[in-house]
CSV table of C-alpha atoms and ligand atoms in Angstrom, one decimal:
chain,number,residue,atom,x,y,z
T,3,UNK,CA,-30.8,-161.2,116.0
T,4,UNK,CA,-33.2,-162.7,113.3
T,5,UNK,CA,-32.4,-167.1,114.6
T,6,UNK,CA,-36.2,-168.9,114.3
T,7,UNK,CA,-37.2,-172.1,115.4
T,8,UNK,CA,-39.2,-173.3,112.8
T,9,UNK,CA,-41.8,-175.4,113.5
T,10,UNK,CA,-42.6,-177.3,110.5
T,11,UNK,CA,-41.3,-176.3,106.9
T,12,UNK,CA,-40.3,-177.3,103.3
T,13,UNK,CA,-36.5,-176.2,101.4
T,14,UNK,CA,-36.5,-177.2,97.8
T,15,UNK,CA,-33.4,-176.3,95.8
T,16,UNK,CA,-31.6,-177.3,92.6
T,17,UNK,CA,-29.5,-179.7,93.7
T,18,UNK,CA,-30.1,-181.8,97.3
T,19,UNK,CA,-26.9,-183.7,98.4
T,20,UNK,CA,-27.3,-186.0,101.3
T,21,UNK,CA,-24.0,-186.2,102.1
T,22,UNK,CA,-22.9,-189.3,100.9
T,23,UNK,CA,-24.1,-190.0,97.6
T,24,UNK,CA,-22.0,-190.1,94.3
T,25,UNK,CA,-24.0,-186.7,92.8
T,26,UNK,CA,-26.5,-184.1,94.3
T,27,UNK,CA,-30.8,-185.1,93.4
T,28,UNK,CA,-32.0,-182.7,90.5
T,29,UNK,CA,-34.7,-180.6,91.8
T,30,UNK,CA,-34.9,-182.1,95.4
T,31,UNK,CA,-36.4,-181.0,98.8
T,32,UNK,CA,-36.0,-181.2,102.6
T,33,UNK,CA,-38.9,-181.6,104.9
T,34,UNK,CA,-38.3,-180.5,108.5
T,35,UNK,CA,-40.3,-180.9,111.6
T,36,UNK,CA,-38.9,-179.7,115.1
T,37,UNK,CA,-35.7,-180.1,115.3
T,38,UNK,CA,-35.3,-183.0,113.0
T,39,UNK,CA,-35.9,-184.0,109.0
T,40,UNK,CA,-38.7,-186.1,108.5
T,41,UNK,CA,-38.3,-186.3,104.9
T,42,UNK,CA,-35.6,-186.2,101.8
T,43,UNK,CA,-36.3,-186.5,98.0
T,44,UNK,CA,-37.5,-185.4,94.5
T,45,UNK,CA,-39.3,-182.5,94.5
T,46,UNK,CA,-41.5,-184.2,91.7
T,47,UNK,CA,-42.6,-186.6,94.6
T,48,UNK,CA,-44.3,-184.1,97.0
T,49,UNK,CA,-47.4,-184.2,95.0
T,50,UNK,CA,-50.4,-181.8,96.4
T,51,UNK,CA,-49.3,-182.5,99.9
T,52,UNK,CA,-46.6,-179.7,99.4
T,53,UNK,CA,-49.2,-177.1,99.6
T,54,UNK,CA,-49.5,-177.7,103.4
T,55,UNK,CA,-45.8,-177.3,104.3
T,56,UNK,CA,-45.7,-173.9,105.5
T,57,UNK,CA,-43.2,-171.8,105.1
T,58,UNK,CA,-41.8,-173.3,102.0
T,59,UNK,CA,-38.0,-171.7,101.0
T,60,UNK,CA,-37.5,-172.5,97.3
T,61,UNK,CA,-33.6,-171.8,96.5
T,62,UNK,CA,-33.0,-171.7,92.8
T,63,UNK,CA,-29.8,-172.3,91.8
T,64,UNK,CA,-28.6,-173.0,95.0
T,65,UNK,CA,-27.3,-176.9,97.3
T,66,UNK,CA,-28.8,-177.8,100.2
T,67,UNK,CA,-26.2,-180.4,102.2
T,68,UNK,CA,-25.7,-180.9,105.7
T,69,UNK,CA,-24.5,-178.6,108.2
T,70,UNK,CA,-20.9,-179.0,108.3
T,71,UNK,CA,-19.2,-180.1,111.0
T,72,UNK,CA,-15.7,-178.6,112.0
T,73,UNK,CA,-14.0,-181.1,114.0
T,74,UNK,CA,-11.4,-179.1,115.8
T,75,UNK,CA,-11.9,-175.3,117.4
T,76,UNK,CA,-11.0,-173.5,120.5
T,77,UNK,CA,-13.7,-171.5,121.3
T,78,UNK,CA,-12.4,-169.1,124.0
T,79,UNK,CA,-9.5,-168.1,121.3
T,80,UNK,CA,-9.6,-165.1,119.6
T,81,UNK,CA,-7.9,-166.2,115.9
T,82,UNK,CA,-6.0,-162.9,115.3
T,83,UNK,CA,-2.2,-162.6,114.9
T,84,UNK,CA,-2.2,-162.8,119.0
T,85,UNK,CA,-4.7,-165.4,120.3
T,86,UNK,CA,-2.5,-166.1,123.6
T,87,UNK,CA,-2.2,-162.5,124.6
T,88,UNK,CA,-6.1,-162.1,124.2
T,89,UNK,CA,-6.9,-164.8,125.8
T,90,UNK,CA,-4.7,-164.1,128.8
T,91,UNK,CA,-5.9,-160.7,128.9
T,92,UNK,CA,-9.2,-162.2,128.9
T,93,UNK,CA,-8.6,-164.4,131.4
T,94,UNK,CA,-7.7,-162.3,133.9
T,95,UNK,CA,-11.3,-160.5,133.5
T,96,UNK,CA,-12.6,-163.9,134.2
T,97,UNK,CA,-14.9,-166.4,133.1
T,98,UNK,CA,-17.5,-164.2,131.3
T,99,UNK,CA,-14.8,-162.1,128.7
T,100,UNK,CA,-14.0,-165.2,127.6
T,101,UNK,CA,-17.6,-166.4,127.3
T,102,UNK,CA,-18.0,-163.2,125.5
T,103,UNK,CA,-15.3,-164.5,122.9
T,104,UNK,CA,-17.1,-168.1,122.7
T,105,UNK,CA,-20.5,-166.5,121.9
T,106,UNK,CA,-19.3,-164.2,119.2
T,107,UNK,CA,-16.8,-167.1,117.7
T,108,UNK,CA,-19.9,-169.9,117.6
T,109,UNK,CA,-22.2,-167.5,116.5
T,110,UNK,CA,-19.9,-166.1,113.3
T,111,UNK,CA,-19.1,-170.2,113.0
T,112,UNK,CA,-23.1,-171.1,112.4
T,113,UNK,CA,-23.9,-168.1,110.4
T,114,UNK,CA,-20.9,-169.5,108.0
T,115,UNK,CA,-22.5,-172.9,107.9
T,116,UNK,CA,-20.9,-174.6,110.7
T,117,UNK,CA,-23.5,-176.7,113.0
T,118,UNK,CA,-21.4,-178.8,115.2
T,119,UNK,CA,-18.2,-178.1,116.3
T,120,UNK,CA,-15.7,-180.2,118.4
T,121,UNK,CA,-13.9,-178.4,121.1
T,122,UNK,CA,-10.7,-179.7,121.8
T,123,UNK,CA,-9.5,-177.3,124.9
T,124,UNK,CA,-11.2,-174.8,126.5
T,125,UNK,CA,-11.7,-173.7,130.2
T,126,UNK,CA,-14.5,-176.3,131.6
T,127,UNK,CA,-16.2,-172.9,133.1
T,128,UNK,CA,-16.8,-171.7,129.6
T,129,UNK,CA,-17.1,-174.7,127.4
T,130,UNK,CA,-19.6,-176.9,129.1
T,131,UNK,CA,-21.9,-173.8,129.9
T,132,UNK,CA,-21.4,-172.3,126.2
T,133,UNK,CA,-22.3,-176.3,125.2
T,134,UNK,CA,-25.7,-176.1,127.2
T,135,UNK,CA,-26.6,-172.4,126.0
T,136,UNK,CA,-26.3,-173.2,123.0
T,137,UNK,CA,-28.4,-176.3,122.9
T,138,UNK,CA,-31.1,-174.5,125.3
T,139,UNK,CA,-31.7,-171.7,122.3
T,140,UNK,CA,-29.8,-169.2,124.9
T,141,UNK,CA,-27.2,-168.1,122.2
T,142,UNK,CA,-27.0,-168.8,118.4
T,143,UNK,CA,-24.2,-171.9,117.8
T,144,UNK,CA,-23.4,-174.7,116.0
T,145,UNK,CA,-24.1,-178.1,118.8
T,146,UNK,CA,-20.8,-178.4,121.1
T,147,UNK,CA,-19.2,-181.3,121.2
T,148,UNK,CA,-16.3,-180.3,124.5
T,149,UNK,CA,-13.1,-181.5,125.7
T,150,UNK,CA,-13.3,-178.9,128.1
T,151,UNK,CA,-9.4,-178.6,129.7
T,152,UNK,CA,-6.7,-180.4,127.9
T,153,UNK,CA,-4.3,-182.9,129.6
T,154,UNK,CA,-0.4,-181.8,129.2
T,155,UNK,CA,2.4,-181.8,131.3
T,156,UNK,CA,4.0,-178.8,133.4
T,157,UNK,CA,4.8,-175.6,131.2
T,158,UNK,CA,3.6,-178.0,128.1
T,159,UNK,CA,1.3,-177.3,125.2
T,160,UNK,CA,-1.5,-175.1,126.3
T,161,UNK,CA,-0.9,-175.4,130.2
T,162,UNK,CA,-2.2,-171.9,130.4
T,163,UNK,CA,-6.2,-173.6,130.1
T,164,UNK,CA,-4.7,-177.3,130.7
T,165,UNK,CA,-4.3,-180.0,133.8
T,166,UNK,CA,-0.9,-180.2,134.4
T,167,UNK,CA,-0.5,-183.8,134.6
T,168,UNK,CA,3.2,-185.1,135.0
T,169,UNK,CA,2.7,-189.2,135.9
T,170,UNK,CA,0.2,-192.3,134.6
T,171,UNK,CA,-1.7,-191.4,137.9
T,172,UNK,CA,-2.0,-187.9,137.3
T,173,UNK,CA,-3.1,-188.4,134.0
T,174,UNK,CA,-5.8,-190.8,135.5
T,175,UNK,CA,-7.2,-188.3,137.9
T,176,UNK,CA,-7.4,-185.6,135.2
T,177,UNK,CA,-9.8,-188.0,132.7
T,178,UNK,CA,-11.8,-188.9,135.6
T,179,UNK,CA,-12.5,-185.3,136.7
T,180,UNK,CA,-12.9,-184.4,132.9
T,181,UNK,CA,-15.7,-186.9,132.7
T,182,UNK,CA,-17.1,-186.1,136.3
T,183,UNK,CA,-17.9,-182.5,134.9
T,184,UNK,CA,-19.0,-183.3,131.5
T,185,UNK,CA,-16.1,-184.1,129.1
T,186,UNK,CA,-17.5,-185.4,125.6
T,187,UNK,CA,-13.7,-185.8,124.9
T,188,UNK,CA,-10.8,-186.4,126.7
T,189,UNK,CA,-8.1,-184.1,125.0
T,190,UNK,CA,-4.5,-185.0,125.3
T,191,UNK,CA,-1.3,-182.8,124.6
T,192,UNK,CA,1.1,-185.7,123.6
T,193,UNK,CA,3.5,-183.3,121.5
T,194,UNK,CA,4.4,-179.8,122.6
T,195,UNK,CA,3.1,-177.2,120.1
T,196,UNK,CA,4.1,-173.9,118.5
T,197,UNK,CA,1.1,-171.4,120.1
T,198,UNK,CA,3.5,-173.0,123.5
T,199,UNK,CA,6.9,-170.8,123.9
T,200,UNK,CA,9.2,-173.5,126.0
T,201,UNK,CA,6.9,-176.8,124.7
T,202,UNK,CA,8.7,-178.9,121.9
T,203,UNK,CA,6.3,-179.8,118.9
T,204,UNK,CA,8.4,-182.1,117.6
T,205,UNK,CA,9.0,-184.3,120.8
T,206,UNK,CA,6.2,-186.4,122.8
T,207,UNK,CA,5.3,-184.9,126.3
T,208,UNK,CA,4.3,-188.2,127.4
T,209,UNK,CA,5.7,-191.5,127.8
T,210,UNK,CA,3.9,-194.5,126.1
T,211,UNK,CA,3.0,-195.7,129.5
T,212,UNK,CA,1.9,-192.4,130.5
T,213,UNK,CA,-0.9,-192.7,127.3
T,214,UNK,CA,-1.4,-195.8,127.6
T,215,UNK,CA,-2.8,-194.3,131.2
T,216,UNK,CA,-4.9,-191.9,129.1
T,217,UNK,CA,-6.5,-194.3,126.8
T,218,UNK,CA,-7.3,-196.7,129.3
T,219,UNK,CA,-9.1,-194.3,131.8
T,220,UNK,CA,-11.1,-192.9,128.7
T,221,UNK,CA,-11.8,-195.9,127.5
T,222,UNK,CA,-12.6,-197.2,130.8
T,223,UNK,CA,-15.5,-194.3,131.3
T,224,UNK,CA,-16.5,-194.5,127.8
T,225,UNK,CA,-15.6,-191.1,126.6
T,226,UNK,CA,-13.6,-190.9,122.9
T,227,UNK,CA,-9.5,-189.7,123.3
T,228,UNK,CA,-8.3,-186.6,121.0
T,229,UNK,CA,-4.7,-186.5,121.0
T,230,UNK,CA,-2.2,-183.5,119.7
T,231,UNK,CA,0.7,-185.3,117.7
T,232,UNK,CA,3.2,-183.7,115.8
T,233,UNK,CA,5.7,-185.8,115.7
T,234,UNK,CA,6.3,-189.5,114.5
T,235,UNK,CA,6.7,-190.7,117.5
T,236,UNK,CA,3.9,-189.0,119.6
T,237,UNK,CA,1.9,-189.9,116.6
T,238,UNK,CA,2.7,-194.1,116.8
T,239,UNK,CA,2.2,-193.7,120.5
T,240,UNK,CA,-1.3,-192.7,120.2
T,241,UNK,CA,-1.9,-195.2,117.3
T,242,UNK,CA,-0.6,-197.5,119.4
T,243,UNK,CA,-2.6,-196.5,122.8
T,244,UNK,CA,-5.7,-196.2,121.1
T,245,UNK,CA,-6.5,-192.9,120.2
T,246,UNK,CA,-10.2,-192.4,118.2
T,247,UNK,CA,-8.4,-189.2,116.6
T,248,UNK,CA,-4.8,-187.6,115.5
T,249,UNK,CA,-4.7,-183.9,115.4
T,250,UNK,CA,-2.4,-182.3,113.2
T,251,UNK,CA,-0.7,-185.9,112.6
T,252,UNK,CA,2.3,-183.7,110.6
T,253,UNK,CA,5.2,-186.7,111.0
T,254,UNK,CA,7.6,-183.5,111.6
T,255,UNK,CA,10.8,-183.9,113.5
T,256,UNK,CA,14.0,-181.9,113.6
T,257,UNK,CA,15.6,-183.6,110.8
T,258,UNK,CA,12.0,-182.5,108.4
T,259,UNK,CA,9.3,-184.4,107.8
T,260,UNK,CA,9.7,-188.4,108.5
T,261,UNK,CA,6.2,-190.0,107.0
T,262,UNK,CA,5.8,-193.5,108.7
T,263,UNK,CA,3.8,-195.6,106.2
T,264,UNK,CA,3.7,-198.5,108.9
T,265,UNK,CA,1.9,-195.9,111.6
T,266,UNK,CA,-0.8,-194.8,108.8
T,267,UNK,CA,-1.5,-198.2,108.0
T,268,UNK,CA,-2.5,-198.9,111.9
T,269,UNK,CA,-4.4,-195.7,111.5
T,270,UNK,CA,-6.3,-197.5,108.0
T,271,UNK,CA,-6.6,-201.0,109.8
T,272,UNK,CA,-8.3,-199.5,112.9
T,273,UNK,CA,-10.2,-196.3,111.8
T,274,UNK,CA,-8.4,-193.7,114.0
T,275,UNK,CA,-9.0,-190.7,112.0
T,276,UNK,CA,-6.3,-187.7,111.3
T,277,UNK,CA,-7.5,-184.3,111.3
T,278,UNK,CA,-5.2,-181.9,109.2
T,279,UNK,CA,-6.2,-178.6,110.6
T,280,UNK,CA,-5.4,-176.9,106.9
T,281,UNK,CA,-6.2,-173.6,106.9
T,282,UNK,CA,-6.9,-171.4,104.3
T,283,UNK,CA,-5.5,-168.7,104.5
T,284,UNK,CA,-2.0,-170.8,105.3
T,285,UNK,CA,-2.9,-172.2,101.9
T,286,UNK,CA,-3.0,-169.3,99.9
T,287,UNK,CA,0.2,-168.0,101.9
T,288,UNK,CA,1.9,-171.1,101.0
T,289,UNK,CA,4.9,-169.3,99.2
T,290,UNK,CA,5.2,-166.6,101.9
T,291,UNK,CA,4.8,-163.3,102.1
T,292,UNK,CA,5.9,-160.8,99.8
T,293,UNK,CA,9.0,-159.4,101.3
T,294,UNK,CA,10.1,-162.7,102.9
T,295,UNK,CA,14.1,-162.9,102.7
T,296,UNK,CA,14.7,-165.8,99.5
T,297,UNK,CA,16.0,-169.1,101.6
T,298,UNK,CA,12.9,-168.0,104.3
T,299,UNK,CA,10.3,-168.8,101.8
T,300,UNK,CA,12.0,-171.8,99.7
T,301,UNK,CA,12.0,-173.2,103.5
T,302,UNK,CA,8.8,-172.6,104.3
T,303,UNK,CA,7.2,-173.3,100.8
T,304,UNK,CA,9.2,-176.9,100.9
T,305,UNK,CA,7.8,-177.8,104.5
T,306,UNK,CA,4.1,-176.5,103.1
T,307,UNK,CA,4.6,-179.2,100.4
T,308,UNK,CA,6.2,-182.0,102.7
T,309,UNK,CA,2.9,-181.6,105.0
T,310,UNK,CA,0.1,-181.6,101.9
T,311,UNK,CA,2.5,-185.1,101.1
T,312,UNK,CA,2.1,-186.5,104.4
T,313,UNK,CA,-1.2,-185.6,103.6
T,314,UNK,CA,-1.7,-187.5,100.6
T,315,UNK,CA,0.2,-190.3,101.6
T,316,UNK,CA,-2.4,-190.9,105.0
T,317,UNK,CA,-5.5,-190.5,102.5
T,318,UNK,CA,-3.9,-193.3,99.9
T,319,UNK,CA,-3.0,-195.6,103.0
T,320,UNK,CA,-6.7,-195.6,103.8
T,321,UNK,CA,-6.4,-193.7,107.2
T,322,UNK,CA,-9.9,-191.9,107.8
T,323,UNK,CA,-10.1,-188.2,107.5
T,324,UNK,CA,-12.4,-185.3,109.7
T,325,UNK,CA,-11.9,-182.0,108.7
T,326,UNK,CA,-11.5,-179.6,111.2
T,327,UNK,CA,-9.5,-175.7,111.4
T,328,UNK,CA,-8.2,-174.9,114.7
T,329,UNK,CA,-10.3,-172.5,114.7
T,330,UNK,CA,-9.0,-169.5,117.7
T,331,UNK,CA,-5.3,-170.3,116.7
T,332,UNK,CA,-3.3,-167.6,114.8
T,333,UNK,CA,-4.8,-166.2,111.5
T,334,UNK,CA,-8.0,-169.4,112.1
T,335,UNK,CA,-11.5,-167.7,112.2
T,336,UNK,CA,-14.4,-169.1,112.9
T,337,UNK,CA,-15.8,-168.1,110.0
T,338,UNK,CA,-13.0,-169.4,107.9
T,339,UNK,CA,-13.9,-173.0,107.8
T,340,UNK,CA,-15.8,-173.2,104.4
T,341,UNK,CA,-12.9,-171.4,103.0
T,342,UNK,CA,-10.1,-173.9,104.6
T,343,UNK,CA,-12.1,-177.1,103.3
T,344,UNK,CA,-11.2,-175.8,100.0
T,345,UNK,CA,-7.5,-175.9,100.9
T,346,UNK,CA,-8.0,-179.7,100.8
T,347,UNK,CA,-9.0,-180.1,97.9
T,348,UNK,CA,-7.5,-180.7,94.3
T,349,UNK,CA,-3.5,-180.9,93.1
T,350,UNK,CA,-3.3,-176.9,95.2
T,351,UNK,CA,-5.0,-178.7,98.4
T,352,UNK,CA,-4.2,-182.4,99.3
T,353,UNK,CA,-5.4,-184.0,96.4
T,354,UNK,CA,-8.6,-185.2,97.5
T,355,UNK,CA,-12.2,-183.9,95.3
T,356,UNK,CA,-14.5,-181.6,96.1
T,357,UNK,CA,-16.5,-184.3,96.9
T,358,UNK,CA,-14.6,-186.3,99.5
T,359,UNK,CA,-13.5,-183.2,101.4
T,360,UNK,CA,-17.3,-182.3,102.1
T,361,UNK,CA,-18.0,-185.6,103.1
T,362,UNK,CA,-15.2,-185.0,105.7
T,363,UNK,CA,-17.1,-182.1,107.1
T,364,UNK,CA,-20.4,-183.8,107.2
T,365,UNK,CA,-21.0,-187.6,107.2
T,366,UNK,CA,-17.7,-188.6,107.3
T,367,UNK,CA,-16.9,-186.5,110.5
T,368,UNK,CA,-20.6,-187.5,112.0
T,369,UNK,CA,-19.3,-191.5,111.6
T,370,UNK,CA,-15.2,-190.9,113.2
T,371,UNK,CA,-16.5,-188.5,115.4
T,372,UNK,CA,-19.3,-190.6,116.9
T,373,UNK,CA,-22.5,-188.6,116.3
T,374,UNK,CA,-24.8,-190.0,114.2
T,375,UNK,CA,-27.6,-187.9,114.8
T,376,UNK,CA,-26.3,-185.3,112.2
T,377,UNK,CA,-23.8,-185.0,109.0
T,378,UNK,CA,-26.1,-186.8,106.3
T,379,UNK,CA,-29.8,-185.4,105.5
T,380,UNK,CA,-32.0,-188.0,106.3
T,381,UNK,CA,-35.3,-189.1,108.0
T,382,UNK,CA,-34.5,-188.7,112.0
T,383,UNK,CA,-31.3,-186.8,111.7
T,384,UNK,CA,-30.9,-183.3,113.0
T,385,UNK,CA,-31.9,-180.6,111.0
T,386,UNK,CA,-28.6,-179.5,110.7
T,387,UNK,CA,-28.5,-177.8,106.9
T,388,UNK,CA,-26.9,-175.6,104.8
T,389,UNK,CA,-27.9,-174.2,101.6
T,390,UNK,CA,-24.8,-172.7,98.9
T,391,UNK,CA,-25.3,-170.3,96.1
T,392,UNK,CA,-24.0,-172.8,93.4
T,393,UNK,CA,-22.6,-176.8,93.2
T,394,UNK,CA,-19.7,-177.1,96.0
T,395,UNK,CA,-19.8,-180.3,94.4
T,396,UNK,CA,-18.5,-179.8,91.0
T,397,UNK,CA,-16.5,-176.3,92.6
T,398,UNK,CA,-15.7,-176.3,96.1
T,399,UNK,CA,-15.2,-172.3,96.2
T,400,UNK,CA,-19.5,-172.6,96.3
T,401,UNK,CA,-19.4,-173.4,100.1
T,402,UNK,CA,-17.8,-170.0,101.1
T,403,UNK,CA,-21.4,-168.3,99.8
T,404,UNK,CA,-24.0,-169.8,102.9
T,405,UNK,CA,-27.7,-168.5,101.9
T,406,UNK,CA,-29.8,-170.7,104.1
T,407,UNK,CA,-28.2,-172.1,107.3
T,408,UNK,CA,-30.2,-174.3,110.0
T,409,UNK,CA,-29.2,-175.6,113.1
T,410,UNK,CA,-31.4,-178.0,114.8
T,411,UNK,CA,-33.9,-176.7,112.9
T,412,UNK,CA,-32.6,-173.3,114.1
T,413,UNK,CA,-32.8,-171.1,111.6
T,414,UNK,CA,-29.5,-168.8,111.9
T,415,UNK,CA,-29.4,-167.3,108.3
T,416,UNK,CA,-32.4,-166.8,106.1
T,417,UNK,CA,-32.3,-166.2,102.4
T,418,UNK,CA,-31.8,-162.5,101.4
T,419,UNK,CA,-35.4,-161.0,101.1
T,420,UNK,CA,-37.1,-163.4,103.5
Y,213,ZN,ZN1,-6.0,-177.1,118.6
């Protein structure tokens, strides 16, 4: 299968971008020991001590950034044209088909350059086991961050995998058990959604008492609350219940899309971060497809623009940003990711540089997603890295083209003719 521990071991490369900084070191390098980076800096610096580093992996021409981190996936969920049939199909051969799905999903994610991934509703059976397989060396994966089941009401978004939960109390008994058996998240299905025939996307599922349930219990138990929100209203609810991330966060109601400036300043003042869940292939199909009948497309080609606005608008407010896919959903592989962060980015995307919309997969998702341990290379952070053919920096196409990819010093993808 070709994943190494390694042990000890030097990456120099052209560039070296931590994460954070303004611009990429010239000619840096990456010292890793165990599972963690000891060391980051100018390859100038190593002096005769780099003869000792063995094996050293020079990339010419190529970045070395963090591993990215895609803050929103379904691992049991296939990502073709019919996730919900596969996965009920699935589901009725039990546990292990779907765990079959998971493996192959986190393993095409980490060979794309994805080493932490947020699961936002899954079966418990096959997240929190895929979670510990993967961090035991078991399987090749990106770390697991799991929600496990999501909360949402009778017949709601998801109930296929969900707690059905239709009261305050209910709600309260479905966080603590979440917790009880391992939850890093509490998920919440606030708005229905479109993967749910008979939900409502554009109307909460909950009252604000009813989230206000939700956020107090997690709260209460110390475990972060991920909420679904589509609409306006769901969305302020959450804001106002105390969410630590929006998903989707489209402001889209039956009238179009109603952007609430007051709502995304809340999110700005108190750091709840929005995910966007762009994809790219939606991105590239933003005018349709050929053959779609005229007033089909202009509709759908307006909406695409009202959303990359909403966008926009959230990013100028100040509200803090995690990228993350959706990965399982219709037409949203695992392998995909790279190529979605690019939908972000520029006047095409959401108007935000290639710069900002990596941070957003790497430190900026390790900071609103609570993991500091990874998203920035650095002395005593997981050796979580990934090494592009090119500058994703200066052209964000570059991170579709993984070379080098290391996962808690894991290494899942060596460079051709090692
Ligand atoms: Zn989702």
């Amino acid at each position: 299968m070709g994943e190494q521990r390694v042990n000890r071991c030097l990456i120099t490369a052209e560039r070296v971008w931590d994460g954070r900084a303004p611009e990429p070191v010239r000619e840096g390098f990456v010292r890793i020991e165990g599972e963690l980076i000891t060391a980051v800096g100018r390859r100038a610096d190593l002096g005769a001590d780099a003869a000792r580093d063995t094996p050293h992996i020079d990339l010419p021409g190529a970045t070395l950034l963090p591993g990215l981190v895609n803050g929103h996936v379904h691992m049991a969920l296939s990502g073709s044209d019919t996730p919900i049939r596969d996965y009920r199909r699935e589901a009725r051969a039990g546990d292990a088909a779907l765990a079959v799905r998971a493996v192959r999903n986190l393993r095409s994610a980490v060979e794309s350059g994805v080493t932490t991934v947020r699961d936002l509703g899954t079966v418990d059976e096959v997240a929190f086991p895929l979670r510990a397989a993967v961090a035991d060396g078991l399987v090749p994966g990106p770390r697991v961050l799991a929600a496990g089941r999501p909360i949402t009401v009778t017949g709601g978004h998801c109930h296929w995998f969900g707690h059905a939960c239709d009261t305050a109390a209910e709600v309260r008994v479905a966080v603590r058990r979440q917790v009880r058996d391992g939850a890093d998240w509490i998920k919440l299905m606030l708005s229905g959604g479109n993967l749910t025939p008979r939900s409502n996307p554009l109307r909460p599922q909950y009252s604000a008492a009813e989230v206000r349930a939700c956020a107090e219990e997690s709260d209460r138990l110390g475990v972060p609350l991920a909420v679904h929100a589509y609409d306006p209203v769901s969305i302020r609810r959450a804001v106002d219940a105390g969410a630590r991330t929006l998903e989707h966060c489209l402001f889209e109601t039956e009238r179009g899309i109603e952007y609430d400036p007051v709502t995304a300043e809340l999110m700005a003042e108190r750091g709840i971060a929005f995910v966007p869940t762009i994809s790219g292939a939606m991105h590239r199909m933003r005018d349709a497809a050929p053959g779609t009948p005229a007033p089909v497309a202009a509709r759908f080609h307006k909406k695409q623009t009202r959303i990359r606005e909403v966008f926009r608008n959230l990013l100028a407010a100040g509200a803090p940003v995690v990228a993350g896919s959706d990965a399982g959903v219709p037409q949203r592989c695992f392998d995909g990711f790279p190529a979605d962060l690019a939908a972000l980015v520029g006047d095409d995307g959401i108007g935000m540089t290639a710069r900002q919309a990596l941070a957003a997969a790497t430190s900026g998702a390790a900071e609103h997603l609570g993991i500091s341990d990874t998203g920035v290379l650095a002395p005593g952070r997981r050796a979580d890295l990934l090494a592009v053919r090119g500058d994703p920096l200066r052209d964000i196409s570059a991170i579709v083209q993984p070379i080098v990819v290391l996962a808690g010093g894991v290494q899942v993808l060596r460079p051709p003719g090692a």
